[in-house]
Amino acid sequence: MAEQRSGGAVDHGARSAPAHVLVVFPGYHRPWATWINQRLDAHGVRASLQRWDPPRDVPLEDSLGDLLLARGQVLLVLDDWFFQLGPRQAGEWNDVLRGFVAAHAERFAAVNLTNRTLLPATAVLEPVSLWGVGEEEAEARLLSRLGIDPGRTAGRRLSAGALVRFPDTPPEIWGEVPRRNPRFTGRDDLLTELQERLMDAERGNAACTLLGMSGIGKTQIAAEYAHRFSSDYDVVWWVSSDDRNVQRDRFGELAAQLGLSTGNEPGERIRAVREALRRGTPHSRWLVVFDGWDDTDGAGVMLPHGPGHVLITSRNRGWGDYTDILEVPSFDRAESTAYLMRRAPHITAPEADEVAAEFGDVPLPLVQAAAWLGESRMEVPEYLRMVRDGRLSTVDEPSGGEGFPHASLTSWSILINRLRLSQPQAIDVLSLCASFAPGRIPLGLIRAYPQADLPEDLRWMVTDLAAWSRALDTLVNFSVLSRESRGSVVSGEVGPHQESVHMHRLVHDIVARLTDGEHRTAHRKAVRTLLAEADPGDPMDSRNWPRYAELLPHLEPSGALASRNPRVQTAVLNCLRYCYRSAEYRAGIRLAEKIREQWAGFMDPVSPEMLELTNQECDILRKYGRFRDAYQLDLALRARLDEAAAPDPLGSLRSAISIALDLRYLGQYQESERMQREALAEAQRLLGDNEYLTLVAGNNLGIVLRSLGRYKEAYDQDIASLTRAESALGALHSQTLITSNNVAHDLRLLGHYREALARQEANVRVQVRILGSQHLQTLYARAQLALCRRREGSFPQDLGATMASLLDQMQQVHGRDHFLTLSSINNYANYLREHGDLDQARELSQEAEAGYRALLGPAHPVATGVLANTALVMQASGERTGALAILEAALAGLTSSLGPDHPWVLGCALNTGAARNFNGRVADAAELSRDTLRRARHTLGNEHPLTLSSQVALATDLRGLRENEEAAKLEEDALLTLTRTLGAQHPHTLSARQRNRPYWDFEANL
């Protein structure tokens, strides 16, 4: 690090000059990279520029390794910002610098642009400091670091006009450009495109408008462009244009800076400035930025032309008639999370992702969020709860120093006041929009359902299409709204009445404040009436899900959750049913809680609506893994039903089905079966065999029978349920698909691997087509397919990658601690152990064990069963004593909760017998193996794979006791049966022929 403190060039030895230099820089330092590139070119060294912002999800070593694909020297343009690329922790950078970069030290070099302390390990780069020195000294240090002879003159000679200005030398005229934001993040591609558009434009017409809604970051992008590309200009002049008079005065002030002789009249000075800019004298390289220019009326008077460039920021799409238009989108997610994590280092990447999603990746709200999180050190869940509860407002001004304007509310007020005078119907539309939720607003509903009871001030929207279009055009032109269209959910046709608009949360919050008045109550009532009219009426049909997804966000803002209108209440419950069917469980839980909070104030606890709410809420809680919460809610409802004056047979039936489900998830399988059989009989008596509730009860009985290990009974029940479901609901109904999955599951557990595989492959194809590949039900079906392939035994090569990918998808969709994700962790760990990756298998097995224990409690059969898998990893690693102790405990626990004949107990006994044998207790092993075989034959039959594994295990133990004749007979019989049932090349058959001790994997299914 010596040269960082040196006052002059450092002698780096007699190294030869590189033939090529790759100059690697963050977009923030493009001026320095451009200057370095030209200086090298002037001395005959070919150089290339590479903007570098390696993705966070790519290992840093890989990204640095990609730079070495270029020939010659890699020159890194460093400052403290450079090491936040990603963003990444300092430890990761230090590790890579000490390792990978040190190993390739001869290929890397660096310049340092800051006086702040860099990471210690940057010493390996021997960075030469260019901070605070003049151009000649900086060039000398650069050339010395790269071993280039300063006298070398083989490069191109450039005219004075083509020379790039030294980055520390500002343009001759620099007019009130906002201070550069040190936390500016991303936008590199957009800034590059902006530069290309201006540079490539026809001379005299290089003007571009950054177009977008308030808060999208237009001003910040314009300011960053002015700083980043300042070396391309001799004049950079910033004109604030929110107010016409201020704009004219500010633009006219450029006359004095250009040395023009004019009077004091603004119009005269403006004309003089425009003429000087048109001629390019005294400067042809100029940039004028008009920030916040929304009114195009003055374009003909103010807009300059000439050899320079004009940059405008605006919300008005009308600028397309005068300039090139560059739409400013929200941040992409990587930019959002990078900004948040730099500003609030204590938050994690998933938390940053959640905050970014909450604010739609729009920069201004993200700046506010990042400032709050960074300064308060508040945890993300608490912050988001406060935001969603309305305790923090997205129109709160950001803290100082970020470079955003502090008058956003005022500017919106000016716009709305202008619209009140010039286009009052646009204010009606805005007020109506404020009664919806921010984001996508199905505003076309007002024309789609003209029969709705609309207040008098809104009826023009139905009767006057021209006025409707005019109002929307006005709001779109000012970027208050952006227009979208979506066709009919069923027909796919698009009509004018199906229009939707988009209003960002920031804009919505401001508009709601500025348009609140006497009409708001009537407008909210109109919106909830429209939502009820738009309810498709069938949330079970996946074709209606896009419509429900559209309606859901608007229930609370419109007051629908507190409505006493039965039609509105039905629509609210249908949206909750949609959350369950579409696997939007988090949204469903939040919605159910909000509905209950409102309805409890005026509704009978055992009214049909409250009964339906509780049933739906419990279904969602169970699917989300909150089994105990669902059980408590169900018990409370049953108590109210028991106390009710009038009996409710159907309500009691649904309550019984729900409680039976709770008991199964809680591991109380016998009691669950008893209640489920009673509920099924009652459903058949009340409703008949083919009603939906009866089909659900039958399906649930099949699942609990499978949990009890009675696989043949489960299969018979599921086949009967599937036949009825296909007849009553159709082959593509969600409930039918669930039952079809269950049949394949039964077949696999019965040992019919080929048949199970064929059925499940068909199931997955249908469910991907109907539900989508990432739906919870589809992911479950795909996970079951992977297990079918593993058991069938003919997919050894790609199965591991498939299981790993499924685990990643489960985690992305549902989180790491969801019970289906834990099942995937458990199953993948079993695969890894079987294929020799014991370290990762141990890590995942222990994670599954801890996850299930936290989710279910240590006494639950599933939490006990996963211990067996951890023990198998230990045993394979040579930890035989510890493995035996765990297996004995797991066997005792499973036997106590499930009884001695349950297949889970038999499988655990198989593993425990092996552990006894490996620990020298051969006689004890043989005794347990003989008992296990006897019970397996009784429970599963003579040809079940677990029975045959028990037979092979007993033969192994008998050989250890020198009872070879019985051992040989058992082994021969097992091999013949395995060959006949599974095939000669099945892994079970091959393993038995090689006399490998069989084992049993515990599959954790709830």
mmCIF file of C-alpha atoms in Angstrom, residues 691-857:
data_model
loop_
_atom_site.group_PDB
_atom_site.id
_atom_site.type_symbol
_atom_site.label_atom_id
_atom_site.label_comp_id
_atom_site.label_asym_id
_atom_site.label_seq_id
_atom_site.Cartn_x
_atom_site.Cartn_y
_atom_site.Cartn_z
ATOM 1 C CA GLU A 691 -71.270 -33.535 -3.521
ATOM 2 C CA TYR A 692 -68.046 -31.566 -3.114
ATOM 3 C CA LEU A 693 -67.935 -31.755 0.688
ATOM 4 C CA THR A 694 -68.414 -35.529 0.556
ATOM 5 C CA LEU A 695 -65.580 -35.817 -1.952
ATOM 6 C CA VAL A 696 -63.314 -33.779 0.332
ATOM 7 C CA ALA A 697 -64.188 -35.988 3.301
ATOM 8 C CA GLY A 698 -63.421 -39.103 1.274
ATOM 9 C CA ASN A 699 -60.137 -37.683 0.083
ATOM 10 C CA ASN A 700 -59.144 -36.793 3.648
ATOM 11 C CA LEU A 701 -59.951 -40.310 4.827
ATOM 12 C CA GLY A 702 -57.576 -41.741 2.218
ATOM 13 C CA ILE A 703 -54.790 -39.470 3.429
ATOM 14 C CA VAL A 704 -55.204 -40.389 7.093
ATOM 15 C CA LEU A 705 -55.273 -44.086 6.195
ATOM 16 C CA ARG A 706 -51.968 -43.587 4.419
ATOM 17 C CA SER A 707 -50.613 -41.779 7.487
ATOM 18 C CA LEU A 708 -51.640 -44.819 9.533
ATOM 19 C CA GLY A 709 -49.612 -47.032 7.210
ATOM 20 C CA ARG A 710 -52.669 -48.832 5.849
ATOM 21 C CA TYR A 711 -51.632 -48.354 2.248
ATOM 22 C CA LYS A 712 -54.008 -50.818 0.585
ATOM 23 C CA GLU A 713 -57.012 -49.314 2.364
ATOM 24 C CA ALA A 714 -55.819 -45.859 1.415
ATOM 25 C CA TYR A 715 -55.464 -46.893 -2.224
ATOM 26 C CA ASP A 716 -58.968 -48.381 -2.354
ATOM 27 C CA GLN A 717 -60.414 -45.253 -0.756
ATOM 28 C CA ASP A 718 -58.500 -42.930 -3.092
ATOM 29 C CA ILE A 719 -59.507 -44.863 -6.221
ATOM 30 C CA ALA A 720 -63.150 -44.593 -5.191
ATOM 31 C CA SER A 721 -62.737 -40.871 -4.440
ATOM 32 C CA LEU A 722 -61.001 -40.275 -7.771
ATOM 33 C CA THR A 723 -63.754 -41.994 -9.714
ATOM 34 C CA ARG A 724 -66.412 -39.871 -8.017
ATOM 35 C CA ALA A 725 -64.400 -36.657 -8.433
ATOM 36 C CA GLU A 726 -63.836 -37.218 -12.141
ATOM 37 C CA SER A 727 -67.555 -37.812 -12.586
ATOM 38 C CA ALA A 728 -68.804 -34.945 -10.415
ATOM 39 C CA LEU A 729 -66.105 -32.286 -10.908
ATOM 40 C CA GLY A 730 -64.266 -33.243 -14.077
ATOM 41 C CA ALA A 731 -60.746 -34.516 -14.673
ATOM 42 C CA LEU A 732 -59.140 -31.067 -14.528
ATOM 43 C CA HIS A 733 -60.685 -29.823 -11.293
ATOM 44 C CA SER A 734 -58.214 -28.986 -8.539
ATOM 45 C CA GLN A 735 -59.772 -31.513 -6.129
ATOM 46 C CA THR A 736 -59.588 -34.242 -8.785
ATOM 47 C CA LEU A 737 -55.903 -33.500 -9.358
ATOM 48 C CA ILE A 738 -55.217 -33.734 -5.621
ATOM 49 C CA THR A 739 -56.885 -37.136 -5.436
ATOM 50 C CA SER A 740 -54.984 -38.354 -8.495
ATOM 51 C CA ASN A 741 -51.717 -37.393 -6.762
ATOM 52 C CA ASN A 742 -52.847 -39.418 -3.759
ATOM 53 C CA VAL A 743 -53.457 -42.524 -5.870
ATOM 54 C CA ALA A 744 -49.919 -42.355 -7.294
ATOM 55 C CA HIS A 745 -48.571 -41.861 -3.772
ATOM 56 C CA ASP A 746 -50.438 -44.967 -2.587
ATOM 57 C CA LEU A 747 -49.081 -47.028 -5.470
ATOM 58 C CA ARG A 748 -45.508 -46.023 -4.661
ATOM 59 C CA LEU A 749 -45.902 -46.870 -0.989
ATOM 60 C CA LEU A 750 -47.394 -50.219 -1.980
ATOM 61 C CA GLY A 751 -44.226 -50.929 -3.957
ATOM 62 C CA HIS A 752 -45.846 -50.651 -7.407
ATOM 63 C CA TYR A 753 -43.127 -48.323 -8.630
ATOM 64 C CA ARG A 754 -43.621 -48.490 -12.401
ATOM 65 C CA GLU A 755 -47.367 -47.945 -12.171
ATOM 66 C CA ALA A 756 -46.886 -45.095 -9.714
ATOM 67 C CA LEU A 757 -44.332 -43.455 -12.019
ATOM 68 C CA ALA A 758 -46.557 -43.650 -15.087
ATOM 69 C CA ARG A 759 -49.521 -42.160 -13.245
ATOM 70 C CA GLN A 760 -47.506 -39.390 -11.629
ATOM 71 C CA GLU A 761 -45.867 -38.365 -14.910
ATOM 72 C CA ALA A 762 -49.355 -37.862 -16.318
ATOM 73 C CA ASN A 763 -50.440 -36.003 -13.172
ATOM 74 C CA VAL A 764 -47.543 -33.564 -13.408
ATOM 75 C CA ARG A 765 -48.144 -32.813 -17.069
ATOM 76 C CA VAL A 766 -51.756 -31.896 -16.367
ATOM 77 C CA GLN A 767 -51.005 -29.850 -13.260
ATOM 78 C CA VAL A 768 -48.254 -27.840 -14.938
ATOM 79 C CA ARG A 769 -50.718 -27.009 -17.706
ATOM 80 C CA ILE A 770 -53.634 -26.163 -15.411
ATOM 81 C CA LEU A 771 -51.992 -24.664 -12.325
ATOM 82 C CA GLY A 772 -48.510 -23.661 -13.478
ATOM 83 C CA SER A 773 -45.157 -25.168 -12.595
ATOM 84 C CA GLN A 774 -44.665 -23.122 -9.392
ATOM 85 C CA HIS A 775 -48.051 -23.658 -7.791
ATOM 86 C CA LEU A 776 -47.806 -25.364 -4.415
ATOM 87 C CA GLN A 777 -49.859 -28.317 -5.608
ATOM 88 C CA THR A 778 -47.735 -28.690 -8.739
ATOM 89 C CA LEU A 779 -44.493 -28.483 -6.791
ATOM 90 C CA TYR A 780 -45.800 -31.213 -4.502
ATOM 91 C CA ALA A 781 -46.706 -33.324 -7.544
ATOM 92 C CA ARG A 782 -43.253 -32.792 -9.052
ATOM 93 C CA ALA A 783 -41.611 -33.744 -5.749
ATOM 94 C CA GLN A 784 -43.683 -36.921 -5.699
ATOM 95 C CA LEU A 785 -42.618 -37.609 -9.280
ATOM 96 C CA ALA A 786 -38.962 -37.343 -8.258
ATOM 97 C CA LEU A 787 -39.574 -39.908 -5.507
ATOM 98 C CA CYS A 788 -41.337 -42.189 -8.003
ATOM 99 C CA ARG A 789 -38.330 -41.994 -10.297
ATOM 100 C CA ARG A 790 -35.953 -42.683 -7.460
ATOM 101 C CA ARG A 791 -37.902 -45.744 -6.342
ATOM 102 C CA GLU A 792 -38.392 -46.997 -9.902
ATOM 103 C CA GLY A 793 -34.618 -46.888 -10.219
ATOM 104 C CA SER A 794 -34.024 -45.982 -13.874
ATOM 105 C CA PHE A 795 -33.207 -42.257 -13.483
ATOM 106 C CA PRO A 796 -29.832 -42.235 -11.715
ATOM 107 C CA GLN A 797 -28.037 -39.469 -13.618
ATOM 108 C CA ASP A 798 -30.235 -36.396 -13.593
ATOM 109 C CA LEU A 799 -32.332 -37.139 -10.530
ATOM 110 C CA GLY A 800 -30.038 -35.358 -8.095
ATOM 111 C CA ALA A 801 -30.100 -32.172 -10.153
ATOM 112 C CA THR A 802 -33.887 -32.427 -10.387
ATOM 113 C CA MET A 803 -34.266 -32.794 -6.629
ATOM 114 C CA ALA A 804 -31.876 -29.907 -5.979
ATOM 115 C CA SER A 805 -33.795 -27.709 -8.406
ATOM 116 C CA LEU A 806 -37.102 -28.633 -6.794
ATOM 117 C CA LEU A 807 -35.711 -27.747 -3.397
ATOM 118 C CA ASP A 808 -34.614 -24.333 -4.687
ATOM 119 C CA GLN A 809 -38.043 -23.702 -6.180
ATOM 120 C CA MET A 810 -39.807 -24.791 -3.000
ATOM 121 C CA GLN A 811 -37.649 -22.395 -1.022
ATOM 122 C CA GLN A 812 -38.238 -19.516 -3.430
ATOM 123 C CA VAL A 813 -42.002 -20.001 -3.436
ATOM 124 C CA HIS A 814 -42.654 -21.009 0.172
ATOM 125 C CA GLY A 815 -39.570 -20.291 2.250
ATOM 126 C CA ARG A 816 -37.070 -22.576 3.892
ATOM 127 C CA ASP A 817 -39.196 -23.629 6.870
ATOM 128 C CA HIS A 818 -42.432 -24.552 5.066
ATOM 129 C CA PHE A 819 -43.351 -28.180 5.640
ATOM 130 C CA LEU A 820 -43.158 -29.061 1.942
ATOM 131 C CA THR A 821 -39.739 -27.426 1.681
ATOM 132 C CA LEU A 822 -38.629 -29.441 4.710
ATOM 133 C CA SER A 823 -39.891 -32.575 2.960
ATOM 134 C CA SER A 824 -37.771 -31.724 -0.084
ATOM 135 C CA ILE A 825 -34.756 -31.077 2.151
ATOM 136 C CA ASN A 826 -35.260 -34.451 3.798
ATOM 137 C CA ASN A 827 -35.694 -36.343 0.528
ATOM 138 C CA TYR A 828 -32.718 -34.684 -1.145
ATOM 139 C CA ALA A 829 -30.563 -35.454 1.897
ATOM 140 C CA ASN A 830 -31.518 -39.124 1.543
ATOM 141 C CA TYR A 831 -30.489 -39.057 -2.112
ATOM 142 C CA LEU A 832 -27.157 -37.386 -1.336
ATOM 143 C CA ARG A 833 -26.381 -39.904 1.404
ATOM 144 C CA GLU A 834 -27.143 -42.761 -0.947
ATOM 145 C CA HIS A 835 -24.759 -41.285 -3.535
ATOM 146 C CA GLY A 836 -21.885 -40.586 -1.170
ATOM 147 C CA ASP A 837 -22.130 -36.842 -0.453
ATOM 148 C CA LEU A 838 -22.181 -37.358 3.303
ATOM 149 C CA ASP A 839 -21.258 -33.816 4.342
ATOM 150 C CA GLN A 840 -24.146 -32.152 2.545
ATOM 151 C CA ALA A 841 -26.460 -35.020 3.450
ATOM 152 C CA ARG A 842 -25.650 -34.534 7.124
ATOM 153 C CA GLU A 843 -26.206 -30.788 6.904
ATOM 154 C CA LEU A 844 -29.572 -31.162 5.201
ATOM 155 C CA SER A 845 -30.728 -34.029 7.428
ATOM 156 C CA GLN A 846 -30.000 -32.003 10.513
ATOM 157 C CA GLU A 847 -31.789 -29.004 9.008
ATOM 158 C CA ALA A 848 -34.874 -31.108 8.282
ATOM 159 C CA GLU A 849 -34.753 -32.602 11.766
ATOM 160 C CA ALA A 850 -34.559 -29.176 13.424
ATOM 161 C CA GLY A 851 -37.217 -27.735 11.127
ATOM 162 C CA TYR A 852 -39.753 -30.432 11.828
ATOM 163 C CA ARG A 853 -39.057 -30.320 15.540
ATOM 164 C CA ALA A 854 -39.740 -26.574 15.545
ATOM 165 C CA LEU A 855 -42.837 -26.924 13.361
ATOM 166 C CA LEU A 856 -44.430 -29.996 14.972
ATOM 167 C CA GLY A 857 -42.809 -30.540 18.355
#
